[in-house]
Coordinates of C-alpha atoms in Angstrom, one line a residue:
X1 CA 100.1 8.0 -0.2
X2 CA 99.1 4.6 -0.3
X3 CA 96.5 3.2 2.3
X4 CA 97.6 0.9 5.2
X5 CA 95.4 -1.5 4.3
X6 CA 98.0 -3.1 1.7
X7 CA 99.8 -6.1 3.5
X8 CA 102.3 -5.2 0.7
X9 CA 103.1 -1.6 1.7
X10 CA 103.2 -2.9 5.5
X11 CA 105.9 -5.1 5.0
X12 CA 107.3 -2.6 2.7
X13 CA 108.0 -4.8 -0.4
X14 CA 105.9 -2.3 -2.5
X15 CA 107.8 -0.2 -4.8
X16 CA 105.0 2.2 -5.6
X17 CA 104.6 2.5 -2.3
X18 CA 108.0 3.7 -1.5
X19 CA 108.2 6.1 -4.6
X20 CA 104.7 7.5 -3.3
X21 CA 102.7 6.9 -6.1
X22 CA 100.6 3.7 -4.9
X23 CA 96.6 3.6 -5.7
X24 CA 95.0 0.7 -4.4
X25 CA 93.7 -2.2 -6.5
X26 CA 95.8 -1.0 -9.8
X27 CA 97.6 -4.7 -10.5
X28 CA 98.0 -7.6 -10.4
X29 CA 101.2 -8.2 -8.6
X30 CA 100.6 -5.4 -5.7
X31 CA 97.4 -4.5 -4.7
X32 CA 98.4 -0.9 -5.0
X33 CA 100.7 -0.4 -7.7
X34 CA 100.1 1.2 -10.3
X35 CA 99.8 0.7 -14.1
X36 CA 103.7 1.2 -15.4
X37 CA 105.0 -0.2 -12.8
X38 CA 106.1 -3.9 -11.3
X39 CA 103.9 -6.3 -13.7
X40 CA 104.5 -4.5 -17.1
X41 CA 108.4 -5.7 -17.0
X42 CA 108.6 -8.5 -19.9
X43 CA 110.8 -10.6 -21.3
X44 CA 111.5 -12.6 -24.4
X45 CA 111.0 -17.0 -23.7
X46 CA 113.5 -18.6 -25.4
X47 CA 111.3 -21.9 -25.9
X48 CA 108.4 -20.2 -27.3
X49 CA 110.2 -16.8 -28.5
X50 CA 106.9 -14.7 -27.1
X51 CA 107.3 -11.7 -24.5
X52 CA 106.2 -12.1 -21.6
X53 CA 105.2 -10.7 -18.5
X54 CA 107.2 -11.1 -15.1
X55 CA 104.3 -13.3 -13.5
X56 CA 105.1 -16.0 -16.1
X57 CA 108.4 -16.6 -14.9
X58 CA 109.9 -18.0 -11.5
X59 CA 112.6 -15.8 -9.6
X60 CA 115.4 -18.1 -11.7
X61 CA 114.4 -18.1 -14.6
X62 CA 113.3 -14.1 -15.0
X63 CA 117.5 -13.6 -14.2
X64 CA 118.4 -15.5 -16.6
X65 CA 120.0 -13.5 -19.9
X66 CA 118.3 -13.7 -23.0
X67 CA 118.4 -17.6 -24.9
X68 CA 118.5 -18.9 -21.9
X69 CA 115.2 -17.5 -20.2
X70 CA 111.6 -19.7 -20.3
X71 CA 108.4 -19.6 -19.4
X72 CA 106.5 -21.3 -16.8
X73 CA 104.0 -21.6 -19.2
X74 CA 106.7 -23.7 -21.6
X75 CA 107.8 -25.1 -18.8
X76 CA 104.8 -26.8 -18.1
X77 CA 104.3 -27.7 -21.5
X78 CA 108.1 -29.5 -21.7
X79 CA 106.8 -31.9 -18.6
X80 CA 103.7 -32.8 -20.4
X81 CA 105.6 -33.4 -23.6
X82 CA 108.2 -35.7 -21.7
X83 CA 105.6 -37.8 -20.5
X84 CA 104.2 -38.2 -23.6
X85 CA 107.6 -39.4 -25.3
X86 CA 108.0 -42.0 -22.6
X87 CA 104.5 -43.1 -22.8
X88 CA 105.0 -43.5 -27.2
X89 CA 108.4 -45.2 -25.8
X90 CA 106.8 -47.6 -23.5
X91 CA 103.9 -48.1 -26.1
X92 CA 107.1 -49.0 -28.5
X93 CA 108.6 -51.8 -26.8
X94 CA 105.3 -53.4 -25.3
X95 CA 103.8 -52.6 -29.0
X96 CA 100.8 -55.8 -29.8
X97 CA 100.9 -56.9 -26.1
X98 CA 99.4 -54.2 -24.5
X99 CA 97.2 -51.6 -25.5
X100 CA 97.7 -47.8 -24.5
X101 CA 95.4 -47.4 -21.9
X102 CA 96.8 -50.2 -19.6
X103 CA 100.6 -48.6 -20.8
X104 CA 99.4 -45.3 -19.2
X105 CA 97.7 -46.3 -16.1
X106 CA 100.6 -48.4 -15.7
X107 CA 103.1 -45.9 -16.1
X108 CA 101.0 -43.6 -13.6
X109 CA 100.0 -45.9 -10.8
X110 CA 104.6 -45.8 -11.0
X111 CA 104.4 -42.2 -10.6
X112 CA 106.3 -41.7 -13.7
X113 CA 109.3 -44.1 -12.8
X114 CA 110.0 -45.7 -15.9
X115 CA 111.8 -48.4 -14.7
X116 CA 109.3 -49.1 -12.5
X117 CA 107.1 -49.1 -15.1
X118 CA 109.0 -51.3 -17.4
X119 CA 109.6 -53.7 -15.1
X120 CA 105.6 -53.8 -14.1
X121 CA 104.7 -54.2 -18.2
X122 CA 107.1 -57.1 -18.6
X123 CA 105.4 -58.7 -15.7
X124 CA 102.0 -58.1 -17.4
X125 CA 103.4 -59.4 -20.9
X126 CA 104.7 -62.4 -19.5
X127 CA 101.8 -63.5 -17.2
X128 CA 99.2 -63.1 -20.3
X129 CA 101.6 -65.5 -21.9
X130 CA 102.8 -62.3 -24.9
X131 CA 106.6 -62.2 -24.6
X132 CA 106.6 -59.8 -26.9
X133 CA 104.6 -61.1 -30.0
X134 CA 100.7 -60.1 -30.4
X135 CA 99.3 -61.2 -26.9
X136 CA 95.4 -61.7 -26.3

């Protein structure tokens, strides 16, 4: 029997605790379940196509069936990459006025509003006198 030092089994959400076979400090997810238990459930990620285990996935997205499923892990991964695409965007259409640097801390100092962002760059293109060409 598991000991009642385990804020887990005292507010009975552990599951080795209520089949009796709870030894403290065994994982991850509950300090007293055991190996086999919660933690070793995985799952396949449909954006990265590697199984994984429970704790690298939200409630919502562990439901979801198979092709459908990611990762926090990709997850992460697709924000990053969605800021990088706006940022090769931005770089696009203020391309010889600007350099990359001043595109980015732009783009941040918006909080990632693009339109914000665009409409801050124009204003920098057009008070350095660039328009658009090469400015400098």
């Amino acid at each position: 029997r598991p000991s009642g030092d385990c804020a887990f089994v005292r507010r009975r959400r552990c599951s080795a605790a209520a089949a009796g076979t709870a030894s403290l400090g065994a994982g991850p997810a509950c300090p007293c379940a055991p190996a086999g238990t919660m933690d070793d459930a995985r799952r396949t990620c449909s954006a990265c196509d590697e199984e994984r285990p429970r704790s690298l996935y939200s409630k919502s997205q562990w439901r979801k069936p198979d092709g459908v499923r990611r990762c926090q892990l990709c997850l992460d991964n697709r924000a990053t990459m969605n800021e990088n695409d706006t940022l090769r965007a931005l770089a696009g259409v203020f391309a010889g006025a600007l350099d990359s640097e001043v595109i980015k801390l732009v783009y941040d100092e918006c909080n990632g509003d693009v339109d914000a962002a665009t409409e801050q760059l124009a204003v920098l293109v057009d008070e350095m006198g660039g328009g658009g060409g090469g400015g400098g």
